[in-house]
C-alpha cells in the first residue's frame, strides 16, 4: 500500500479520475456557466432589494385632521414653529420609536446630522366637515385627529412665553397612526425643549438640566444589509456543493451502473488508493467551482458598485476573497467526503440523485439561520456542520470573525470530513459496490465478526469527529458554573474520564478491538520474566518517570514564555482574575482533578487509542508525531479561549510520552510521569513571584544552570527507559 502511494501511481490515478470528471458536460456547466448566469442575477436582485429597503425607509406623508376649521391655523402655526427650529439645525431629541420593533437602533439625543427630521413635508392637514373626526380616524382617512388645540401666552417676569394646549387621537395598534402620533410628539417636544433651554439660559445659565440623557445604539446598523451579507456565503456554499455533486455521483454510482466498478476493483491498485483518487478528483472540481464562484462574486461586487453598498467603504476586497477561499476549500473537502459516502449506497445515477436531493434541501436550513438578524457566531454554532462555515464566511465578509469560534469551525469541519471519508472507505470496494447490489445503513453499524489487536485509523477518526464538537460544547457550558471553580474542576475531570476513557472503551469493545494491546494496559513486561526481573524493571520505570517528570516542567515553562507573544490578552486577563479563586481551593482537590485525572485520561486516549491507530497505518516515528500533534492541539483550547502558547510545550511533552509508550509498550510509566509533571506545574502556579525569587531571582525565566542540570536529568531518565526496554526485549528473546 505505502509503496503504491509513494511511487507516483496515485498521482496518475488522480489525474485520470479528474479528466473523466471534467469530460462531463454537466460538471463543466456547473463550473463555468453557472457563475456567469447566477451572479449577475444575484446582483440585480440585491440591488432591487436595497432599493426597496431604501424606499421603505423614506419618510411617509401622514394625514392630520381637525374637526373645527378654527383649529387648522393653530395646527399649521404649531408645525411651522417646529419647522423653523428644524431649518435652523436643531435636532429633535425624541427618537422615532417603533411600537412593535425590538430593534436597538434608536439614535438618542444626538442622532446623525443627515437623519431626515419630521417637518411640514411629513404631514397633510385636512378639515373634516362631512363626518365626525372620530369616524374619519377609524375609517383610515386620517392618521391623527387634533381634538383640541388652544394657544395662550403665559407671563414670565417681564417676558411672555407661548403655550399650546393640544389633544390628539390616533388608532391604537395601527402602525401608521402610531408613527404619525410619535412624529407630532417629536415636533412638540422640540419646541418645549428649546423654550425651556432659552428660559434656563436667561434665568440661571449655571443650572444644569434635571436629566442629561445620552444614548447609543448597539447591534447591527442595518438588518436588511446584514441579511444580504448572509445570502452571499449561502450562495457560495450551495454552488460549491453543486460543483461536487455530479463528479461524486459519476465516479461511484455512475461507474457501478456502467459496470466499470468491478474492473477497477480487479486492478492491482489498493482500494483505498482508488477511493483517494476519486476523492481528489471530486475535491478538485469542488475547489475549482468554489474558486470560479468566489471570483465571479468579487467581480460582481467590485465592478458593479454593489460592494460598497453592502460591505461598506472597503467593499468586497481581494483580501476578503483570500480569507474566504481557504474556508471554502475546507468545506469542499468536507462535503466531497459526505457525497462519496452517500453515493456508495446507490446502485444507479438516478438513485444517487434521489439520495442527494434531500441533502441539498437540508443544507438550506442552516442558511436560513444566517439570514436572521443579530445571530452571533458562538462556540455552540461553531460545531454545527455547514452553519459554522456560513457564519464564519459571513463574519469574514463583515471584517469581524471571532477567533475561538473560527478555530473551532475549522477543526471540526476537518474532523467531520475525515470521518465521512473513513465511512466512504468502508463502503467503497465492498461486495455491494462491486456486484451492483445496494448497501444499507446497517453496513456502517454492523459489529465485526473477528476481534483485532489494534484499531483501524478509521475508527479513531470517526470517534475524533465526535470528540471535538462535544468538547467545545462542554467548554461553552462552563459559564453556567461561574464562581463555582471547584465544582467546575470536578465536572471537567468527569468529562475527561467519560470522553477519553469510558466512551472510547465502549467504542473499541463494540468494534471487537482488544483493549490490553491497544491501550497498553499491561505493565509492558513479558510473562517470561522472573518476578525479580519484573520488580527491577518496575522500580527502574518509577525512577525514570520521576527523573523526567520532575524536570520537564522547566522546559515547559520556558516554552510558554518563549511563545508568550502568541497568547491572547483576554486569556491573560482571565487567568489573572481566576488566580485568587485558585488559591482558595484545597491543593488535594486540585491534584485529583487537574493532575491525576488528566494524566490517566489523556494517556489512555493519546498514547493508547490514538497512538495504536496510527501505528496500524504508519511507522513509529510518524505515529508519535501525529499523536503528539493532536495532544498539543487539544491543549490549545482552554475553556472558551485559545491558548496558542501552550502548543509547542505540550507537543514536545507528547513526543516524550509517545516515545516512552512505544519503548515500554505500556501507558503506566507515562501516566506517572504525566502526573508528576502536572503536580509540579500546579504547585508552582500557586506561588507568588516573591516566593520564587530565592530560586529564580528577579527574572521570570528558569536559570541556565537549572536548565542545564534538567537536560542532563532528562537524558538520564530517557536513557534508563531505553535500557529497560532493551532489557525486556532481550529477556523475551531468550
XYZ file of C-alpha atoms in Angstrom:
734
model
C 0.000 0.000 0.000
C 2.700 2.519 1.034
C 4.825 1.584 -1.997
C 1.886 2.226 -4.270
C 1.134 5.609 -2.688
C 4.761 6.757 -2.871
C 5.529 5.577 -6.408
C 3.678 8.270 -8.338
C 0.923 5.868 -9.326
C -1.620 7.560 -7.083
C -0.914 10.872 -8.802
C -1.530 9.368 -12.224
C -4.696 7.730 -10.953
C -5.938 11.064 -9.609
C -5.288 12.758 -12.969
C -7.205 10.002 -14.748
C -10.247 10.420 -12.485
C -10.086 14.204 -12.824
C -10.009 14.021 -16.614
C -13.029 11.729 -16.542
C -14.901 14.194 -14.341
C -14.097 17.246 -16.460
C -15.356 15.496 -19.584
C -18.858 15.521 -18.139
C -20.769 18.443 -19.643
C -22.881 18.851 -16.519
C -19.738 19.417 -14.464
C -18.410 21.987 -16.935
C -21.756 23.817 -16.907
C -21.705 23.986 -13.114
C -18.084 25.056 -13.109
C -18.188 27.755 -15.810
C -21.692 28.683 -16.927
C -23.468 28.817 -13.563
C -21.293 31.618 -12.103
C -21.733 33.632 -15.309
C -25.515 33.345 -15.044
C -26.122 33.318 -11.302
C -24.128 36.275 -10.032
C -25.436 38.960 -12.412
C -28.948 37.829 -11.471
C -27.995 37.848 -7.808
C -26.577 41.336 -8.190
C -29.779 42.643 -9.776
C -31.896 41.020 -7.065
C -29.782 42.565 -4.320
C -29.904 45.976 -5.950
C -33.674 45.696 -6.134
C -33.846 44.654 -2.504
C -31.648 47.540 -1.437
C -33.758 49.976 -3.409
C -36.857 48.539 -1.816
C -35.307 48.893 1.613
C -34.393 52.500 0.958
C -37.818 53.318 -0.371
C -39.439 51.727 2.662
C -37.236 53.796 4.920
C -38.269 57.126 3.335
C -40.350 59.464 5.450
C -44.054 58.871 4.600
C -46.675 61.585 4.452
C -49.190 61.346 7.284
C -52.694 62.816 7.220
C -53.727 65.109 10.069
C -57.362 66.047 10.620
C -59.219 68.758 12.545
C -62.960 68.851 13.191
C -63.173 72.586 13.864
C -61.933 74.742 10.959
C -60.602 77.245 13.522
C -58.058 74.638 14.636
C -56.357 74.402 11.248
C -54.366 77.701 11.516
C -53.229 76.785 15.036
C -52.035 73.363 13.911
C -50.190 74.969 10.997
C -48.604 77.522 13.337
C -47.519 74.780 15.744
C -45.899 72.753 12.985
C -44.365 75.862 11.411
C -42.687 76.774 14.713
C -41.186 73.324 14.874
C -40.177 73.527 11.199
C -38.288 76.766 11.810
C -36.288 75.078 14.558
C -35.542 72.152 12.254
C -34.461 74.509 9.456
C -32.074 76.234 11.860
C -30.291 72.933 12.506
C -31.885 71.937 15.801
C -32.368 68.170 16.055
C -35.388 66.582 17.665
C -34.457 64.836 20.927
C -37.168 62.188 20.604
C -36.078 59.165 18.510
C -38.511 57.654 16.008
C -39.725 54.863 18.287
C -41.224 51.783 16.624
C -44.016 50.357 18.757
C -43.679 46.720 17.651
C -39.952 46.672 16.917
C -37.328 45.190 19.220
C -34.511 46.979 17.392
C -31.955 48.835 19.479
C -31.121 51.329 16.759
C -32.522 54.425 18.480
C -30.124 57.301 17.839
C -30.864 59.087 21.083
C -30.223 62.700 21.958
C -27.770 63.391 19.169
C -28.741 61.440 16.039
C -26.635 61.860 12.906
C -26.983 65.242 11.193
C -28.033 63.612 7.938
C -31.087 61.974 9.557
C -34.288 63.251 7.972
C -36.223 65.202 10.590
C -40.036 65.355 10.665
C -41.371 68.592 9.246
C -44.199 70.148 7.318
C -43.491 67.892 4.332
C -44.271 64.903 6.559
C -47.911 65.866 7.028
C -51.046 66.745 5.129
C -53.684 68.735 7.022
C -57.423 68.384 6.304
C -60.547 69.836 7.877
C -63.209 67.171 8.314
C -66.679 68.672 7.829
C -68.791 65.932 6.227
C -68.419 63.488 9.120
C -67.193 63.310 12.667
C -63.498 63.434 13.348
C -63.604 60.048 15.086
C -65.320 58.406 12.096
C -62.639 59.719 9.736
C -59.976 58.423 12.098
C -61.497 54.956 12.424
C -62.065 54.636 8.678
C -58.414 55.421 7.986
C -58.996 58.702 6.139
C -56.744 60.472 8.638
C -53.902 59.188 10.797
C -54.038 61.678 13.693
C -57.021 63.707 14.881
C -56.489 67.049 16.642
C -59.458 67.001 19.003
C -58.294 70.131 20.828
C -55.738 72.863 20.275
C -55.651 76.167 22.129
C -52.989 78.880 22.156
C -52.229 81.195 25.038
C -49.423 83.365 26.316
C -48.001 82.851 29.789
C -46.250 85.815 31.513
C -42.807 85.024 32.923
C -41.418 88.092 34.641
C -41.347 90.876 32.091
C -41.472 88.446 29.205
C -44.207 86.237 27.818
C -43.932 82.595 26.755
C -46.105 80.924 24.139
C -48.123 77.903 25.212
C -50.243 75.425 23.237
C -52.751 73.064 24.824
C -53.088 70.136 22.418
C -55.003 66.859 22.478
C -54.659 64.262 19.712
C -56.084 60.822 18.987
C -54.755 58.002 16.836
C -55.727 54.429 16.014
C -54.351 52.248 18.788
C -52.485 49.252 17.348
C -52.220 50.805 13.886
C -48.549 51.180 12.878
C -49.134 54.190 10.643
C -51.244 56.035 13.207
C -48.759 55.338 15.990
C -45.827 56.546 13.880
C -47.697 59.723 12.945
C -48.512 60.435 16.593
C -44.870 59.984 17.553
C -43.739 62.426 14.850
C -46.194 65.029 16.131
C -44.872 64.401 19.614
C -41.290 64.865 18.418
C -42.093 68.260 16.955
C -43.935 69.372 20.074
C -41.129 68.144 22.301
C -38.638 70.024 20.173
C -40.493 73.280 20.812
C -40.771 72.562 24.541
C -37.088 71.756 24.907
C -35.906 74.804 23.011
C -38.147 77.124 25.029
C -37.042 75.562 28.305
C -33.419 75.898 27.217
C -33.886 79.585 26.397
C -35.541 80.281 29.751
C -32.837 78.433 31.660
C -30.074 80.348 29.907
C -31.748 83.696 30.626
C -32.506 82.981 34.308
C -29.673 80.716 35.530
C -27.132 79.532 32.932
C -25.226 77.546 35.548
C -28.297 75.495 36.431
C -27.986 72.070 34.798
C -30.940 70.124 33.386
C -32.710 67.616 35.624
C -31.758 64.787 33.288
C -28.936 64.716 30.770
C -29.538 61.645 28.636
C -27.108 60.173 26.143
C -27.976 57.037 24.237
C -26.007 54.762 21.968
C -27.396 52.256 19.534
C -25.971 48.727 19.631
C -26.317 45.741 17.325
C -26.328 45.685 13.565
C -26.786 49.003 11.836
C -28.991 47.664 9.096
C -30.690 44.297 9.401
C -31.518 44.269 5.687
C -27.866 44.767 4.733
C -26.778 42.135 7.275
C -29.221 39.704 5.726
C -27.760 40.404 2.294
C -24.281 39.643 3.596
C -25.649 36.334 4.892
C -27.034 35.463 1.443
C -23.632 35.578 -0.253
C -21.932 32.758 1.761
C -25.065 30.648 1.331
C -24.928 31.026 -2.444
C -21.186 30.269 -2.490
C -21.662 27.155 -0.369
C -24.582 25.871 -2.456
C -22.650 26.419 -5.671
C -19.639 24.581 -4.217
C -21.911 21.695 -3.268
C -23.418 21.679 -6.745
C -19.959 21.522 -8.312
C -19.096 18.390 -6.335
C -22.416 16.570 -6.859
C -22.065 15.313 -10.427
C -18.432 14.103 -10.152
C -19.233 12.283 -6.898
C -22.231 10.515 -8.438
C -20.476 9.701 -11.707
C -17.338 8.263 -10.080
C -19.291 5.957 -7.763
C -22.894 5.139 -8.696
C -22.264 6.042 -12.333
C -19.415 3.546 -12.679
C -21.445 0.928 -10.874
C -24.311 1.474 -13.331
C -21.957 1.273 -16.336
C -20.340 -1.898 -14.984
C -16.809 -0.464 -14.775
C -16.552 -0.632 -10.993
C -15.771 -4.358 -10.966
C -12.951 -3.949 -13.488
C -11.458 -1.118 -11.436
C -11.557 -3.120 -8.199
C -9.815 -6.017 -10.009
C -6.736 -3.860 -10.735
C -3.615 -4.197 -8.516
C -4.282 -0.756 -7.037
C -5.342 -0.863 -3.357
C -8.986 0.034 -2.827
C -8.116 2.903 -0.516
C -5.876 4.356 -3.232
C -8.759 4.108 -5.710
C -11.012 5.938 -3.262
C -8.375 8.619 -2.663
C -8.069 9.219 -6.414
C -11.829 9.640 -6.740
C -11.892 11.847 -3.661
C -9.080 14.008 -5.047
C -10.985 14.418 -8.321
C -14.218 15.431 -6.551
C -12.404 17.850 -4.225
C -10.540 19.411 -7.158
C -13.743 20.035 -9.103
C -15.432 21.390 -5.963
C -12.455 23.675 -5.317
C -12.437 24.952 -8.905
C -16.172 25.589 -8.621
C -15.671 27.494 -5.374
C -12.821 29.494 -6.920
C -14.879 30.361 -10.000
C -17.868 31.406 -7.908
C -15.753 33.418 -5.497
C -14.031 35.222 -8.358
C -17.404 35.915 -10.001
C -18.646 37.297 -6.674
C -15.643 39.596 -6.389
C -16.068 40.871 -9.946
C -19.802 41.417 -9.434
C -19.478 43.392 -6.218
C -16.255 45.213 -7.078
C -17.176 46.486 -10.538
C -20.943 46.596 -10.198
C -20.924 49.210 -7.441
C -22.884 46.971 -5.085
C -19.907 46.026 -2.898
C -19.652 49.359 -1.083
C -23.404 49.470 -0.530
C -23.314 46.102 1.255
C -19.822 45.829 2.773
C -19.068 49.471 3.472
C -16.347 51.734 2.021
C -13.829 48.889 1.657
C -16.232 46.861 -0.483
C -15.550 43.205 -1.274
C -11.757 43.344 -1.338
C -9.216 40.839 -2.613
C -8.087 40.297 0.978
C -11.625 39.187 1.875
C -11.565 36.831 -1.108
C -8.240 35.321 0.008
C -9.619 34.796 3.523
C -12.781 33.058 2.359
C -11.059 30.809 -0.198
C -9.375 28.522 2.406
C -12.695 28.211 4.249
C -14.454 27.167 1.053
C -11.614 24.734 0.305
C -12.004 23.064 3.691
C -15.744 22.888 3.168
C -15.269 21.425 -0.318
C -13.076 18.684 1.149
C -15.631 18.042 3.889
C -18.681 17.861 1.643
C -16.898 15.832 -1.031
C -16.351 13.081 1.529
C -20.026 13.311 2.514
C -21.072 12.923 -1.115
C -18.792 9.937 -1.709
C -20.154 8.213 1.393
C -23.777 8.821 0.370
C -23.262 7.790 -3.238
C -21.808 4.480 -2.105
C -25.341 3.427 -1.154
C -26.783 3.963 -4.639
C -26.944 1.421 -7.447
C -27.536 3.931 -10.239
C -27.054 7.567 -11.183
C -30.748 8.313 -10.735
C -30.877 6.699 -7.307
C -27.851 8.719 -6.173
C -29.620 11.895 -7.273
C -32.639 10.854 -5.213
C -30.369 10.490 -2.183
C -28.696 13.859 -2.642
C -31.805 15.988 -3.216
C -32.850 15.747 0.469
C -29.270 16.575 1.443
C -29.381 19.746 -0.647
C -32.668 20.732 0.981
C -31.262 20.081 4.436
C -28.335 22.366 3.588
C -30.782 25.249 3.165
C -31.857 25.105 6.820
C -28.554 26.414 8.303
C -28.506 29.029 5.563
C -31.819 30.411 6.767
C -30.315 30.841 10.235
C -27.581 33.101 8.877
C -30.230 35.343 7.312
C -31.758 36.052 10.706
C -30.650 39.374 12.242
C -28.309 39.504 15.222
C -27.243 35.839 15.036
C -23.829 35.723 16.693
C -21.092 33.233 15.766
C -20.631 31.362 19.066
C -18.756 28.218 20.109
C -22.002 26.257 20.014
C -22.744 27.260 16.417
C -19.103 26.603 15.517
C -19.571 22.836 15.876
C -22.704 22.634 13.699
C -21.760 21.400 10.201
C -22.344 23.866 7.361
C -23.729 26.501 9.739
C -20.228 27.076 11.112
C -18.784 27.681 7.641
C -21.653 30.019 6.709
C -21.317 32.117 9.866
C -17.531 32.205 9.577
C -17.732 33.345 5.938
C -20.307 35.973 6.860
C -18.134 37.371 9.646
C -15.074 37.400 7.387
C -17.041 39.478 4.889
C -18.074 41.923 7.608
C -14.493 42.057 8.882
C -15.109 40.739 12.411
C -14.547 36.950 12.613
C -14.254 35.831 16.281
C -11.042 33.899 16.877
C -12.146 30.977 19.062
C -15.303 30.003 17.108
C -13.329 30.359 13.865
C -10.687 27.942 15.116
C -13.357 25.509 16.317
C -15.207 25.689 12.995
C -12.076 24.844 11.005
C -11.037 21.958 13.266
C -14.493 20.389 13.470
C -15.082 20.676 9.723
C -11.803 18.872 9.052
C -12.718 16.211 11.616
C -16.176 15.713 10.093
C -14.660 15.382 6.633
C -12.102 12.819 7.803
C -14.835 10.758 9.476
C -17.014 10.853 6.354
C -14.048 9.779 4.201
C -13.433 6.859 6.544
C -17.073 5.807 6.200
C -16.763 6.046 2.422
C -13.630 3.868 2.538
C -15.552 1.201 4.457
C -18.273 1.141 1.803
C -16.138 1.557 -1.297
C -14.990 -1.674 -2.896
C -17.204 -3.946 -0.820
C -19.148 -6.785 -2.392
C -22.168 -4.485 -2.540
C -20.436 -1.891 -4.681
C -18.684 -4.442 -6.896
C -21.659 -6.672 -7.626
C -24.078 -3.813 -8.029
C -26.263 -4.643 -5.060
C -27.326 -1.905 -2.727
C -25.550 -1.161 0.521
C -27.577 -0.471 3.631
C -27.075 1.734 6.665
C -26.640 -1.421 8.741
C -23.280 -1.876 6.979
C -21.989 1.077 8.997
C -23.090 -0.194 12.398
C -22.606 -3.934 11.906
C -20.237 -5.313 14.521
C -17.119 -7.024 13.109
C -17.105 -10.791 13.340
C -13.419 -11.148 14.236
C -11.506 -9.432 17.058
C -8.479 -7.231 16.334
C -5.384 -6.388 18.356
C -5.243 -2.779 17.115
C -7.915 -0.321 15.945
C -8.203 0.907 12.396
C -7.292 4.510 11.792
C -10.856 4.989 10.560
C -12.312 4.030 13.927
C -10.152 6.668 15.559
C -11.117 9.438 13.116
C -14.809 8.646 13.449
C -14.529 8.983 17.208
C -12.385 12.116 16.842
C -15.147 13.711 14.761
C -17.482 13.062 17.686
C -14.998 14.155 20.353
C -14.052 17.629 19.117
C -17.550 19.163 18.940
C -18.582 17.599 22.242
C -15.514 19.052 23.950
C -16.249 22.522 22.619
C -19.899 22.342 23.659
C -18.874 21.274 27.157
C -16.355 24.118 27.354
C -19.118 26.554 26.402
C -21.205 25.252 29.311
C -18.509 26.302 31.775
C -20.147 29.728 32.076
C -23.070 28.039 33.846
C -20.821 27.406 36.839
C -19.240 30.824 37.030
C -17.955 31.363 40.541
C -18.053 27.659 41.485
C -14.488 26.930 40.386
C -14.067 23.792 42.494
C -17.310 22.317 41.119
C -16.242 23.149 37.575
C -12.910 21.399 38.131
C -14.682 18.248 39.271
C -17.044 18.284 36.296
C -14.100 18.815 33.961
C -12.361 15.741 35.397
C -15.594 13.764 34.998
C -15.923 14.892 31.368
C -12.320 13.864 30.639
C -12.878 10.444 32.174
C -16.071 9.952 30.164
C -14.838 11.188 26.782
C -11.276 9.852 26.964
C -11.823 6.543 28.785
C -15.422 5.352 29.153
C -16.786 6.151 25.684
C -13.616 5.039 23.800
C -13.674 1.841 25.871
C -17.249 1.164 24.711
C -16.426 2.132 21.112
C -13.410 -0.199 20.943
C -15.299 -3.016 22.641
C -18.158 -2.713 20.172
C -15.702 -2.994 17.281
C -14.054 -6.049 18.885
C -10.705 -4.348 19.463
C -8.682 -5.944 22.237
C -8.111 -3.297 24.884
C -4.945 -4.529 26.590
C -2.693 -4.398 23.482
C -4.461 -1.310 22.109
C -4.363 0.865 25.206
C -1.210 -0.821 26.569
C -2.942 -1.505 29.865
C -0.368 -4.088 30.928
C 2.940 -3.254 32.551
C 4.727 -3.909 29.274
C 6.771 -6.782 30.636
C 6.739 -10.297 29.305
C 5.302 -13.148 31.336
C 8.572 -14.929 30.688
C 10.384 -12.532 33.008
C 11.040 -13.714 36.522
C 9.436 -11.957 39.462
C 12.725 -10.349 40.459
C 13.321 -9.080 36.927
C 9.800 -7.668 36.766
C 10.297 -5.928 40.119
C 13.625 -4.485 38.999
C 12.050 -3.250 35.803
C 9.134 -1.665 37.682
C 11.492 0.151 40.057
C 13.511 1.397 37.101
C 10.364 2.662 35.374
C 9.331 4.589 38.501
C 12.801 6.117 38.847
C 12.954 7.084 35.173
C 9.460 8.605 35.345
C 10.441 10.676 38.379
C 13.633 11.878 36.714
C 11.904 13.022 33.530
C 8.631 14.179 35.098
C 10.303 16.289 37.787
C 12.423 18.251 35.294
C 10.261 18.630 32.182
C 8.353 21.469 33.840
C 11.360 23.789 33.419
C 11.385 23.386 29.658
C 7.565 23.593 29.525
C 7.735 26.914 31.383
C 10.425 28.238 29.071
C 8.367 27.118 26.093
C 5.328 29.051 27.328
C 7.478 32.146 27.954
C 9.186 31.809 24.570
C 5.843 31.756 22.770
C 4.156 34.186 25.151
C 3.614 36.600 22.265
C 1.181 34.071 20.808
C -1.054 34.405 23.857
C -4.257 36.409 23.689
C -4.667 39.388 26.019
C -8.162 38.364 27.131
C -6.777 34.930 28.062
C -4.140 36.524 30.310
C -6.758 38.758 31.946
C -8.985 35.743 32.605
C -6.129 33.834 34.237
C -5.341 36.790 36.475
C -8.973 37.054 37.565
C -9.033 33.331 38.472
C -5.786 33.410 40.463
C -7.441 34.355 43.769
C -10.153 31.691 43.453
C -7.466 29.185 42.535
C -5.609 29.850 45.799
C -8.751 29.262 47.873
C -9.249 25.682 46.558
C -7.591 22.846 48.550
C -4.470 21.628 46.796
C -5.511 17.998 47.218
C -8.649 18.622 45.135
C -6.533 20.374 42.516
C -4.143 17.419 42.315
C -7.017 14.989 41.940
C -8.945 16.882 39.258
C -6.186 18.750 37.433
C -3.211 16.387 37.690
C -4.267 12.774 38.226
C -7.493 12.688 36.185
C -5.961 14.364 33.092
C -2.852 12.167 33.332
C -4.862 8.928 33.259
C -7.456 10.093 30.712
C -5.018 11.688 28.275
C -2.578 8.786 28.359
C -5.425 6.337 27.821
C -6.593 8.272 24.765
C -3.483 9.803 23.142
C -0.825 7.204 23.969
C -3.328 4.348 23.863
C -6.137 4.743 21.353
C -4.581 7.383 19.073
C -1.031 6.028 19.016
C -2.207 2.462 18.343
C -4.421 3.650 15.489
C -1.534 5.488 13.840
C 0.845 2.573 14.376
C -1.528 0.378 12.426
C -1.126 2.601 9.342
C 2.401 4.091 9.509
C 5.780 3.749 11.247
C 6.648 4.542 14.858
C 8.202 7.965 14.260
C 5.226 9.306 12.318
C 2.770 7.762 14.770
C 4.457 9.511 17.691
C 4.491 12.813 15.773
C 0.811 12.592 14.810
C -0.368 11.676 18.310
C 1.780 14.459 19.805
C 0.283 16.954 17.357
C -3.249 16.035 18.441
C -2.137 16.218 22.080
C -0.819 19.755 21.583
C -3.897 20.796 19.627
C -6.135 19.593 22.437
C -4.358 21.882 24.919
C -4.745 24.934 22.690
C -8.421 25.073 23.668
C -8.823 26.227 27.278
C -12.463 26.779 28.111
C -13.762 29.450 25.756
C -10.380 30.960 24.884
C -7.424 29.911 22.786
C -4.011 29.283 24.340
C -1.684 29.035 21.305
C 1.372 29.481 23.530
C 0.719 26.017 25.003
C 1.013 24.146 21.716
C 4.805 23.837 21.444
C 5.399 22.757 25.086
C 2.565 20.203 25.035
C 3.640 18.948 21.615
C 7.156 18.298 22.959
C 5.669 16.636 26.041
C 3.583 14.460 23.729
C 6.737 13.414 21.853
C 8.398 12.322 25.090
C 5.321 10.460 26.347
C 4.728 8.804 22.977
C 8.340 7.639 22.782
C 8.142 6.158 26.273
C 4.854 4.395 25.452
C 6.409 2.802 22.350
C 9.592 1.790 24.176
C 7.881 0.339 27.231
C 4.696 -0.890 25.497
C 2.694 0.476 28.446
C 0.867 3.702 29.303
C 1.525 3.466 33.050
C 5.042 4.987 33.057
C 3.604 7.856 31.044
C 0.723 8.236 33.494
C 3.134 8.501 36.430
C 5.412 10.889 34.524
C 2.449 12.975 33.360
C 1.040 13.211 36.888
C 4.416 14.257 38.305
C 4.791 16.936 35.656
C 1.254 18.269 36.217
C 1.636 18.291 40.004
C 4.823 20.366 39.900
C 3.357 22.853 37.401
C 0.214 23.230 39.537
C 2.275 23.744 42.674
C 4.332 26.493 41.051
C 1.147 28.173 39.800
C 0.081 28.782 43.424
C 3.278 30.613 44.325
C 3.713 34.372 44.178
C 6.669 35.912 42.299
C 8.224 36.937 45.633
C 8.248 33.302 46.740
C 10.131 32.283 43.588
C 12.824 34.968 43.844
C 15.136 32.915 46.114
C 15.230 30.250 43.375
C 14.882 32.137 40.094
C 15.927 35.634 41.084
C 14.055 38.598 39.660
C 13.733 37.042 36.189
C 10.686 35.009 35.255
C 12.902 32.617 33.294
C 14.453 29.477 34.728
C 18.223 29.967 35.390
C 20.535 28.450 32.787
C 22.198 26.305 35.420
C 18.828 24.742 36.233
C 18.114 24.138 32.560
C 21.478 22.514 32.019
C 21.036 20.242 35.022
C 17.482 19.440 33.950
C 18.653 18.463 30.473
C 21.153 16.023 31.996
C 18.474 14.537 34.272
C 16.019 14.120 31.366
C 18.724 12.495 29.269
C 19.493 10.090 32.098
C 15.813 9.264 32.544
C 15.231 8.623 28.833
C 18.396 6.527 28.674
C 17.065 4.465 31.577
C 13.752 3.980 29.760
C 15.594 2.835 26.652
C 17.810 0.450 28.608
C 14.811 -1.094 30.339
C 13.041 -1.608 27.012
C 16.155 -3.267 25.546
C 16.474 -5.415 28.655
C 12.881 -6.596 28.292
C 13.328 -7.440 24.603
C 16.499 -9.386 25.265
C 14.918 -11.377 28.080
C 11.824 -12.060 25.964
C 14.013 -13.282 23.073
C 15.723 -15.723 25.423
